[in-house]
mmCIF file of C-alpha atoms in Angstrom:
data_model
loop_
_atom_site.group_PDB
_atom_site.id
_atom_site.type_symbol
_atom_site.label_atom_id
_atom_site.label_comp_id
_atom_site.label_asym_id
_atom_site.label_seq_id
_atom_site.Cartn_x
_atom_site.Cartn_y
_atom_site.Cartn_z
ATOM 1 C CA MET U 1 -17.390 -25.134 -10.255
ATOM 2 C CA ASN U 2 -19.395 -27.786 -8.476
ATOM 3 C CA ASN U 3 -18.380 -30.911 -10.407
ATOM 4 C CA GLU U 4 -15.884 -29.622 -12.936
ATOM 5 C CA MET U 5 -12.153 -29.663 -12.313
ATOM 6 C CA LYS U 6 -10.333 -26.332 -12.045
ATOM 7 C CA ASN U 7 -7.037 -25.870 -13.814
ATOM 8 C CA LYS U 8 -3.952 -26.626 -11.748
ATOM 9 C CA ASP U 9 -2.846 -22.990 -11.256
ATOM 10 C CA ASP U 10 -6.241 -22.055 -9.830
ATOM 11 C CA ILE U 11 -6.170 -25.031 -7.483
ATOM 12 C CA ALA U 12 -2.631 -24.256 -6.347
ATOM 13 C CA LYS U 13 -3.667 -20.646 -5.598
ATOM 14 C CA ASP U 14 -6.745 -21.883 -3.688
ATOM 15 C CA VAL U 15 -4.683 -24.294 -1.598
ATOM 16 C CA GLU U 16 -2.084 -21.587 -0.938
ATOM 17 C CA ASN U 17 -4.792 -19.124 0.150
ATOM 18 C CA CYS U 18 -6.234 -21.734 2.495
ATOM 19 C CA THR U 19 -2.845 -22.191 4.124
ATOM 20 C CA LYS U 20 -2.936 -18.478 4.963
ATOM 21 C CA VAL U 21 -6.088 -19.104 6.987
ATOM 22 C CA PHE U 22 -5.036 -22.499 8.394
ATOM 23 C CA THR U 23 -1.532 -23.695 9.145
ATOM 24 C CA LEU U 24 -0.303 -26.331 6.748
ATOM 25 C CA SER U 25 -0.551 -28.985 9.466
ATOM 26 C CA GLU U 26 -4.149 -27.960 10.286
ATOM 27 C CA PHE U 27 -5.053 -28.061 6.611
ATOM 28 C CA SER U 28 -3.411 -31.466 6.254
ATOM 29 C CA ARG U 29 -5.246 -32.816 9.295
ATOM 30 C CA GLU U 30 -8.556 -31.399 8.028
ATOM 31 C CA THR U 31 -8.238 -32.850 4.527
ATOM 32 C CA GLY U 32 -6.302 -36.036 5.231
ATOM 33 C CA ILE U 33 -3.635 -35.163 2.665
ATOM 34 C CA ARG U 34 0.035 -35.357 3.603
ATOM 35 C CA ILE U 35 1.845 -32.092 4.288
ATOM 36 C CA GLU U 36 4.573 -32.995 1.796
ATOM 37 C CA LEU U 37 2.042 -33.350 -1.025
ATOM 38 C CA LEU U 38 0.415 -30.032 -0.135
ATOM 39 C CA ARG U 39 3.828 -28.304 -0.058
ATOM 40 C CA ARG U 40 4.775 -29.764 -3.443
ATOM 41 C CA PHE U 41 1.482 -28.671 -4.918
ATOM 42 C CA ILE U 42 1.698 -25.123 -3.541
ATOM 43 C CA SER U 43 5.256 -24.727 -4.823
ATOM 44 C CA ARG U 44 4.113 -26.235 -8.156
ATOM 45 C CA GLN U 45 6.618 -29.085 -8.004
ATOM 46 C CA THR U 46 3.905 -31.514 -9.080
ATOM 47 C CA ARG U 47 2.300 -31.385 -12.501
ATOM 48 C CA GLN U 48 -1.244 -32.168 -11.489
ATOM 49 C CA MET U 49 -3.391 -33.129 -8.559
ATOM 50 C CA ARG U 50 -5.351 -36.337 -8.757
ATOM 51 C CA ASN U 51 -9.124 -36.090 -8.628
ATOM 52 C CA GLU U 52 -9.219 -38.068 -5.383
ATOM 53 C CA ALA U 53 -6.928 -35.514 -3.694
ATOM 54 C CA TRP U 54 -9.010 -32.601 -4.967
ATOM 55 C CA GLU U 55 -12.169 -34.338 -3.727
ATOM 56 C CA LYS U 56 -10.622 -34.384 -0.243
ATOM 57 C CA ILE U 57 -9.543 -30.746 -0.430
ATOM 58 C CA TYR U 58 -12.627 -29.211 -2.038
ATOM 59 C CA PRO U 59 -15.085 -29.671 0.870
ATOM 60 C CA SER U 60 -12.643 -27.858 3.176
ATOM 61 C CA VAL U 61 -11.957 -24.961 0.835
ATOM 62 C CA LYS U 62 -15.309 -24.357 -0.816
ATOM 63 C CA GLU U 63 -16.435 -21.933 1.926
ATOM 64 C CA LEU U 64 -13.170 -20.002 1.599
ATOM 65 C CA LEU U 65 -13.605 -19.901 -2.169
ATOM 66 C CA GLY U 66 -17.103 -18.457 -1.819
ATOM 67 C CA GLU U 67 -18.674 -21.477 -3.476
ATOM 68 C CA SER U 68 -20.573 -22.780 -0.473
ATOM 69 C CA ASP U 69 -24.300 -22.422 -0.091
ATOM 70 C CA SER U 70 -23.902 -22.194 3.658
ATOM 71 C CA GLN U 71 -21.779 -19.461 5.202
ATOM 72 C CA ARG U 72 -22.263 -20.696 8.770
ATOM 73 C CA PRO U 73 -19.167 -21.163 10.898
ATOM 74 C CA ARG U 74 -18.496 -24.557 12.428
ATOM 75 C CA ARG U 75 -19.989 -25.084 15.860
ATOM 76 C CA VAL U 76 -17.554 -25.442 18.729
ATOM 77 C CA GLY U 77 -19.007 -26.641 22.002
ATOM 78 C CA PRO U 78 -22.569 -27.635 22.828
ATOM 79 C CA ALA U 79 -25.649 -26.370 21.027
ATOM 80 C CA TYR U 80 -27.254 -23.100 22.085
ATOM 81 C CA ARG U 81 -29.425 -23.429 25.181
ATOM 82 C CA ARG U 82 -32.583 -21.386 25.595
ATOM 83 C CA HIS U 83 -33.803 -20.844 29.086
ATOM 84 C CA PRO U 84 -35.257 -17.737 30.721
ATOM 85 C CA GLU U 85 -32.441 -17.680 33.299
ATOM 86 C CA LEU U 86 -29.802 -17.726 30.589
ATOM 87 C CA VAL U 87 -31.514 -14.915 28.693
ATOM 88 C CA GLU U 88 -31.497 -12.775 31.849
ATOM 89 C CA MET U 89 -27.735 -13.163 32.432
ATOM 90 C CA VAL U 90 -25.344 -10.345 31.551
ATOM 91 C CA SER U 91 -23.044 -10.882 28.587
ATOM 92 C CA ASP U 92 -19.963 -11.608 30.735
ATOM 93 C CA GLN U 93 -21.819 -14.491 32.373
ATOM 94 C CA LYS U 94 -22.879 -15.861 28.993
ATOM 95 C CA VAL U 95 -19.323 -15.609 27.641
ATOM 96 C CA LEU U 96 -18.036 -17.325 30.782
ATOM 97 C CA LEU U 97 -20.382 -20.269 30.266
ATOM 98 C CA ASP U 98 -19.649 -20.508 26.545
ATOM 99 C CA VAL U 99 -15.884 -20.593 27.031
ATOM 100 C CA PHE U 100 -16.160 -22.947 30.007
ATOM 101 C CA ASN U 101 -18.161 -25.410 27.902
ATOM 102 C CA CYS U 102 -15.656 -25.238 25.023
ATOM 103 C CA ILE U 103 -12.569 -26.164 27.035
ATOM 104 C CA SER U 104 -11.595 -29.675 28.066
ATOM 105 C CA SER U 105 -12.890 -31.179 31.307
ATOM 106 C CA ALA U 106 -9.342 -31.166 32.735
ATOM 107 C CA MET U 107 -9.092 -27.436 32.052
ATOM 108 C CA GLN U 108 -12.537 -26.939 33.590
ATOM 109 C CA GLN U 109 -11.496 -28.696 36.806
ATOM 110 C CA GLU U 110 -8.240 -26.721 36.949
ATOM 111 C CA LEU U 111 -10.149 -23.451 36.519
ATOM 112 C CA LEU U 112 -12.598 -24.343 39.293
ATOM 113 C CA ARG U 113 -9.704 -25.239 41.655
ATOM 114 C CA ASP U 114 -7.832 -22.021 40.856
ATOM 115 C CA TRP U 115 -10.865 -19.823 41.375
ATOM 116 C CA ALA U 116 -11.839 -21.658 44.581
ATOM 117 C CA GLN U 117 -8.387 -20.799 45.991
ATOM 118 C CA LYS U 118 -8.914 -17.106 45.175
ATOM 119 C CA VAL U 119 -12.468 -16.651 46.484
ATOM 120 C CA GLN U 120 -14.833 -18.483 48.782
ATOM 121 C CA ALA U 121 -18.378 -18.742 47.468
ATOM 122 C CA GLN U 122 -21.447 -20.895 47.396
ATOM 123 C CA PRO U 123 -22.543 -22.298 44.023
ATOM 124 C CA SER U 124 -25.221 -20.294 42.257
ATOM 125 C CA THR U 125 -28.712 -21.752 42.120
ATOM 126 C CA TYR U 126 -29.574 -21.521 38.437
ATOM 127 C CA THR U 127 -31.815 -24.438 37.496
ATOM 128 C CA SER U 128 -30.659 -24.272 33.866
ATOM 129 C CA LEU U 129 -27.001 -24.884 34.805
ATOM 130 C CA ASN U 130 -25.353 -28.141 35.858
ATOM 131 C CA ALA U 131 -23.448 -28.482 39.166
ATOM 132 C CA GLU U 132 -20.068 -27.463 37.734
ATOM 133 C CA GLU U 133 -21.528 -24.458 35.930
ATOM 134 C CA ASN U 134 -23.298 -23.372 39.124
ATOM 135 C CA LYS U 135 -20.024 -23.690 41.046
ATOM 136 C CA LEU U 136 -18.243 -21.652 38.361
ATOM 137 C CA MET U 137 -20.946 -18.979 38.337
ATOM 138 C CA GLY U 138 -20.948 -18.712 42.135
ATOM 139 C CA LEU U 139 -17.176 -18.200 42.158
ATOM 140 C CA PHE U 140 -17.371 -15.674 39.324
ATOM 141 C CA LEU U 141 -20.108 -13.628 40.987
ATOM 142 C CA ALA U 142 -18.156 -13.561 44.292
ATOM 143 C CA MET U 143 -15.229 -11.789 42.582
ATOM 144 C CA SER U 144 -14.911 -8.024 42.362
ATOM 145 C CA ALA U 145 -15.724 -6.424 39.001
ATOM 146 C CA GLU U 146 -12.017 -5.919 38.252
ATOM 147 C CA GLU U 147 -11.206 -9.555 39.083
ATOM 148 C CA GLN U 148 -14.133 -10.753 36.981
ATOM 149 C CA GLU U 149 -12.899 -8.842 33.952
ATOM 150 C CA LYS U 150 -9.292 -9.972 34.406
ATOM 151 C CA GLU U 151 -10.182 -13.643 34.923
ATOM 152 C CA LEU U 152 -12.704 -13.679 32.083
ATOM 153 C CA LEU U 153 -10.198 -12.204 29.625
ATOM 154 C CA LEU U 154 -7.597 -14.752 30.734
ATOM 155 C CA LEU U 155 -10.114 -17.587 30.317
ATOM 156 C CA VAL U 156 -11.121 -16.373 26.853
ATOM 157 C CA THR U 157 -7.454 -16.337 25.815
ATOM 158 C CA LYS U 158 -6.955 -19.884 27.119
ATOM 159 C CA GLY U 159 -10.177 -20.994 25.442
ATOM 160 C CA ARG U 160 -9.110 -19.577 22.082
ATOM 161 C CA GLU U 161 -5.756 -21.342 22.329
ATOM 162 C CA TYR U 162 -7.479 -24.623 23.207
ATOM 163 C CA ILE U 163 -9.961 -24.309 20.328
ATOM 164 C CA ARG U 164 -7.136 -23.518 17.913
ATOM 165 C CA THR U 165 -5.514 -26.849 18.859
ATOM 166 C CA GLN U 166 -8.759 -28.711 18.178
ATOM 167 C CA ARG U 167 -9.033 -27.799 14.482
#
C-alpha cells in the first residue's frame, strides 16, 4: 500500500482501530488533524479524506497496520547506557533508574524529597550514575525489601501515567 490510496472504508476502519489503541485526542495530537475531522471520518459523515490528511495519518498508523518495515517501539527516555556497574545491578535497580530517567525533573525532585523523609542514607558511589541517580540509589538501597518493592511499584505506576500524558 506504500504509495497507493486505500478506499475510504478501509481508511475509516484503520483510523477507528487506531483510536482503540490511542485516545482520539492523542491520535489528533500525533497526526496534527483536528478531532472533529477524525470523528466525522470514523462515523463516515465525510465522503472522502484528502490526500494531505491521509499523508499525515499514514506515518502514525502504518506500524499498527502491519505495513512498517520497523517494528521497534518508540524510545522514551535516554538511550541505553552500557557500563559494567549497570550490568551488575539487580533488575529492580535497573527499573528504578529507567523510570526515574523517564519522569520529569520536577517529579524526580519530589521523589528524592519524599524518600529522603522516609529514610536517611548516603548517596551510592556508582561512577556510571550522576549525582541525583546516586542519591536515589542510596535511598533505595537503605529501604527494607518490602519498602523497596512497594515504592518501586508506586514509582512505576506514576511513571506510566506520566509517559501516557507525553504521547
